[in-house]
PDB file of C-alpha atoms in Angstrom:
ATOM      1  CA  MET A 148     222.581 -18.337  61.259  1.00  0.00           C
ATOM      2  CA  SER A 149     225.456 -16.784  59.360  1.00  0.00           C
ATOM      3  CA  GLU A 150     228.982 -18.023  59.053  1.00  0.00           C
ATOM      4  CA  PRO A 151     231.269 -17.313  61.855  1.00  0.00           C
ATOM      5  CA  VAL A 152     233.385 -14.071  61.467  1.00  0.00           C
ATOM      6  CA  LYS A 153     237.180 -14.629  61.984  1.00  0.00           C
ATOM      7  CA  GLU A 154     239.128 -11.713  61.149  1.00  0.00           C
ATOM      8  CA  THR A 155     239.524  -9.099  63.818  1.00  0.00           C
ATOM      9  CA  ARG A 156     238.432  -5.878  62.274  1.00  0.00           C
ATOM     10  CA  ALA A 157     235.548  -7.681  60.710  1.00  0.00           C
ATOM     11  CA  MET A 158     234.417  -8.993  64.104  1.00  0.00           C
ATOM     12  CA  ILE A 159     234.455  -5.453  65.646  1.00  0.00           C
ATOM     13  CA  ALA A 160     232.934  -3.895  62.619  1.00  0.00           C
ATOM     14  CA  ALA A 161     229.875  -6.381  62.539  1.00  0.00           C
ATOM     15  CA  MET A 162     229.493  -6.409  66.204  1.00  0.00           C
ATOM     16  CA  ALA A 163     226.530  -4.675  67.640  1.00  0.00           C
ATOM     17  CA  ALA A 164     226.492  -4.236  71.671  1.00  0.00           C
ATOM     18  CA  GLU A 165     223.142  -5.229  72.616  1.00  0.00           C
ATOM     19  CA  LEU A 166     222.170  -4.601  76.270  1.00  0.00           C
ATOM     20  CA  GLN A 167     220.098  -7.406  77.720  1.00  0.00           C
ATOM     21  CA  PRO A 168     217.313  -7.357  80.247  1.00  0.00           C
ATOM     22  CA  GLY A 169     217.795  -8.018  83.779  1.00  0.00           C
ATOM     23  CA  LEU A 170     220.517  -8.137  86.443  1.00  0.00           C
ATOM     24  CA  PHE A 171     222.821 -10.997  86.947  1.00  0.00           C
ATOM     25  CA  LEU A 172     225.393 -12.278  89.598  1.00  0.00           C
ATOM     26  CA  PHE A 173     228.504 -14.557  89.415  1.00  0.00           C
ATOM     27  CA  CYS A 174     228.119 -17.163  92.169  1.00  0.00           C
ATOM     28  CA  SER A 175     230.091 -20.115  93.400  1.00  0.00           C
ATOM     29  CA  THR A 176     229.414 -23.181  95.412  1.00  0.00           C
ATOM     30  CA  ASP A 177     231.079 -26.328  96.411  1.00  0.00           C
ATOM     31  CA  ASP A 178     228.024 -27.576  97.924  1.00  0.00           C
ATOM     32  CA  PRO A 179     226.215 -30.247  95.612  1.00  0.00           C
ATOM     33  CA  VAL A 180     222.768 -29.609  96.831  1.00  0.00           C
ATOM     34  CA  LEU A 181     222.937 -25.827  96.371  1.00  0.00           C
ATOM     35  CA  ALA A 182     224.572 -26.447  92.989  1.00  0.00           C
ATOM     36  CA  ALA A 183     221.616 -28.694  91.829  1.00  0.00           C
ATOM     37  CA  HIS A 184     219.382 -25.572  92.747  1.00  0.00           C
ATOM     38  CA  CYS A 185     221.428 -23.373  90.582  1.00  0.00           C
ATOM     39  CA  LEU A 186     221.228 -25.503  87.362  1.00  0.00           C
ATOM     40  CA  ARG A 187     217.741 -24.429  86.238  1.00  0.00           C
ATOM     41  CA  PRO A 188     217.967 -20.579  86.448  1.00  0.00           C
ATOM     42  CA  ALA A 189     221.573 -20.396  85.530  1.00  0.00           C
ATOM     43  CA  ILE A 190     222.491 -18.782  82.168  1.00  0.00           C
ATOM     44  CA  ALA A 191     225.989 -20.216  82.438  1.00  0.00           C
ATOM     45  CA  MET A 192     227.900 -22.501  84.361  1.00  0.00           C
ATOM     46  CA  MET A 193     231.704 -23.261  84.822  1.00  0.00           C
ATOM     47  CA  ALA A 194     233.476 -25.946  86.834  1.00  0.00           C
ATOM     48  CA  GLU A 195     236.440 -24.654  88.707  1.00  0.00           C
ATOM     49  CA  ALA A 196     238.784 -26.149  91.118  1.00  0.00           C
ATOM     50  CA  GLU A 197     237.122 -24.603  93.729  1.00  0.00           C
ATOM     51  CA  GLY A 198     233.629 -25.547  92.816  1.00  0.00           C
ATOM     52  CA  LEU A 199     230.892 -24.533  90.472  1.00  0.00           C
ATOM     53  CA  SER A 200     230.663 -21.114  89.241  1.00  0.00           C
ATOM     54  CA  PHE A 201     226.860 -19.961  87.963  1.00  0.00           C
ATOM     55  CA  ILE A 202     225.690 -16.748  86.424  1.00  0.00           C
ATOM     56  CA  LEU A 203     222.236 -16.476  87.814  1.00  0.00           C
ATOM     57  CA  PRO A 204     219.485 -13.723  87.562  1.00  0.00           C
ATOM     58  CA  VAL A 205     219.778 -11.635  90.611  1.00  0.00           C
ATOM     59  CA  GLY A 206     216.401 -12.613  92.206  1.00  0.00           C
ATOM     60  CA  GLU A 207     217.080 -16.387  91.979  1.00  0.00           C
ATOM     61  CA  ALA A 208     220.750 -15.837  93.185  1.00  0.00           C
ATOM     62  CA  SER A 209     219.372 -13.913  96.275  1.00  0.00           C
ATOM     63  CA  VAL A 210     216.591 -16.537  97.246  1.00  0.00           C
ATOM     64  CA  LEU A 211     219.512 -19.159  97.068  1.00  0.00           C
ATOM     65  CA  GLY A 212     221.243 -16.935  99.590  1.00  0.00           C
ATOM     66  CA  PHE A 213     224.165 -15.693  97.506  1.00  0.00           C
ATOM     67  CA  ASP A 214     225.647 -12.195  98.201  1.00  0.00           C
ATOM     68  CA  ASP A 215     223.951  -9.761  95.828  1.00  0.00           C
ATOM     69  CA  ARG A 216     226.185  -6.648  96.033  1.00  0.00           C
ATOM     70  CA  MET A 217     227.591  -6.994  92.748  1.00  0.00           C
ATOM     71  CA  PRO A 218     224.792  -6.883  90.154  1.00  0.00           C
ATOM     72  CA  MET A 219     226.171  -7.060  86.399  1.00  0.00           C
ATOM     73  CA  ARG A 220     224.206  -6.168  83.216  1.00  0.00           C
ATOM     74  CA  GLN A 221     224.821  -8.456  80.174  1.00  0.00           C
ATOM     75  CA  ILE A 222     225.886  -7.099  76.745  1.00  0.00           C
ATOM     76  CA  THR A 223     225.529  -9.445  73.843  1.00  0.00           C
ATOM     77  CA  LEU A 224     228.133  -8.863  70.805  1.00  0.00           C
ATOM     78  CA  THR A 225     225.686  -9.564  68.027  1.00  0.00           C
ATOM     79  CA  VAL A 226     228.370 -10.666  65.607  1.00  0.00           C
ATOM     80  CA  HIS A 227     228.570 -14.424  65.026  1.00  0.00           C
ATOM     81  CA  SER A 228     232.424 -14.614  65.954  1.00  0.00           C
ATOM     82  CA  ALA A 229     234.325 -17.798  65.195  1.00  0.00           C
ATOM     83  CA  LEU A 230     235.638 -19.594  68.286  1.00  0.00           C
ATOM     84  CA  ASP A 231     239.207 -19.267  66.724  1.00  0.00           C
ATOM     85  CA  GLY A 232     238.911 -15.561  65.968  1.00  0.00           C
ATOM     86  CA  VAL A 233     241.802 -13.572  67.477  1.00  0.00           C
ATOM     87  CA  GLY A 234     241.284 -10.121  68.889  1.00  0.00           C
ATOM     88  CA  LEU A 235     237.695  -9.425  69.705  1.00  0.00           C
ATOM     89  CA  THR A 236     237.798 -10.032  73.260  1.00  0.00           C
ATOM     90  CA  ALA A 237     241.134  -8.156  73.702  1.00  0.00           C
ATOM     91  CA  ALA A 238     239.711  -4.967  71.749  1.00  0.00           C
ATOM     92  CA  VAL A 239     236.469  -5.000  73.854  1.00  0.00           C
ATOM     93  CA  ALA A 240     238.404  -5.406  77.208  1.00  0.00           C
ATOM     94  CA  ARG A 241     240.545  -2.523  76.154  1.00  0.00           C
ATOM     95  CA  ALA A 242     237.749  -0.342  75.072  1.00  0.00           C
ATOM     96  CA  LEU A 243     236.073  -0.765  78.630  1.00  0.00           C
ATOM     97  CA  ALA A 244     239.428  -0.580  80.485  1.00  0.00           C
ATOM     98  CA  ASP A 245     240.182   2.757  78.705  1.00  0.00           C
ATOM     99  CA  ARG A 246     236.785   4.081  80.475  1.00  0.00           C
ATOM    100  CA  GLY A 247     237.646   2.464  83.877  1.00  0.00           C
ATOM    101  CA  ILE A 248     234.752  -0.200  83.172  1.00  0.00           C
ATOM    102  CA  ALA A 249     235.278  -3.805  84.584  1.00  0.00           C
ATOM    103  CA  CYS A 250     234.341  -6.382  82.293  1.00  0.00           C
ATOM    104  CA  ASN A 251     233.919 -10.268  82.578  1.00  0.00           C
ATOM    105  CA  MET A 252     233.596 -11.809  78.879  1.00  0.00           C
ATOM    106  CA  VAL A 253     231.784 -15.114  78.417  1.00  0.00           C
ATOM    107  CA  ALA A 254     231.943 -16.902  75.090  1.00  0.00           C
ATOM    108  CA  GLY A 255     228.970 -18.788  73.876  1.00  0.00           C
ATOM    109  CA  PHE A 256     228.943 -20.806  70.633  1.00  0.00           C
ATOM    110  CA  HIS A 257     227.673 -17.996  68.531  1.00  0.00           C
ATOM    111  CA  HIS A 258     228.177 -14.746  70.368  1.00  0.00           C
ATOM    112  CA  ASP A 259     230.301 -13.334  73.118  1.00  0.00           C
ATOM    113  CA  HIS A 260     228.707 -11.734  76.119  1.00  0.00           C
ATOM    114  CA  VAL A 261     230.195  -9.114  78.150  1.00  0.00           C
ATOM    115  CA  PHE A 262     229.136  -8.490  81.956  1.00  0.00           C
ATOM    116  CA  VAL A 263     229.706  -5.148  83.348  1.00  0.00           C
ATOM    117  CA  PRO A 264     228.632  -3.433  86.695  1.00  0.00           C
ATOM    118  CA  GLU A 265     225.055  -2.448  86.597  1.00  0.00           C
ATOM    119  CA  ASP A 266     225.902   1.335  87.054  1.00  0.00           C
ATOM    120  CA  ARG A 267     228.257   1.328  84.108  1.00  0.00           C
ATOM    121  CA  ALA A 268     226.104  -0.453  81.551  1.00  0.00           C
ATOM    122  CA  GLY A 269     225.228   2.497  79.546  1.00  0.00           C
ATOM    123  CA  ASP A 270     228.594   3.794  79.437  1.00  0.00           C
ATOM    124  CA  ALA A 271     229.926   0.277  78.309  1.00  0.00           C
ATOM    125  CA  VAL A 272     227.351   0.188  75.517  1.00  0.00           C
ATOM    126  CA  GLU A 273     228.455   3.662  74.292  1.00  0.00           C
ATOM    127  CA  ALA A 274     232.105   2.682  74.361  1.00  0.00           C
ATOM    128  CA  LEU A 275     231.216  -0.495  72.321  1.00  0.00           C
ATOM    129  CA  GLY A 276     229.282   1.459  69.937  1.00  0.00           C
ATOM    130  CA  GLU A 277     232.299   3.736  69.331  1.00  0.00           C
ATOM    131  CA  LEU A 278     234.867   0.921  69.033  1.00  0.00           C
ATOM    132  CA  GLN A 279     232.507  -0.686  66.324  1.00  0.00           C
ATOM    133  CA  GLN A 280     232.145   2.838  64.398  1.00  0.00           C
ATOM    134  CA  ASP A 281     235.915   3.343  64.507  1.00  0.00           C
ATOM    135  CA  SER A 282     236.631  -0.193  63.088  1.00  0.00           C
ATOM    136  CA  GLY A 283     234.987   0.469  59.954  1.00  0.00           C
TER     137      GLY A 283
END
């Protein structure tokens, strides 16, 4: 794996917005039994004061009884962004906000991931591609 990129313009210029297959739901529960069933299919989990939040594939979330009215698509920013890099999240959120696209950012160790409403995924990938081109 490459070295993490820290400088804002370099992160944006090096990122590619890669649309991942599948649909995902953000879910939350304070029920420990239900939470245990969420662990295996979850692609992310966060402990919050109200309970455990999960990002689940829509099929598994529906089977577990979660509300499936807001399916999201995942876009991976393929740049290996440094955990202490400044500005990538803000630039991505601004580019999407300028087009009226809601986004939920999740940082992994190697990459940032953007979750957007299913029906706006194509617009989001286009906006992020333009952001990347404009940064170089």
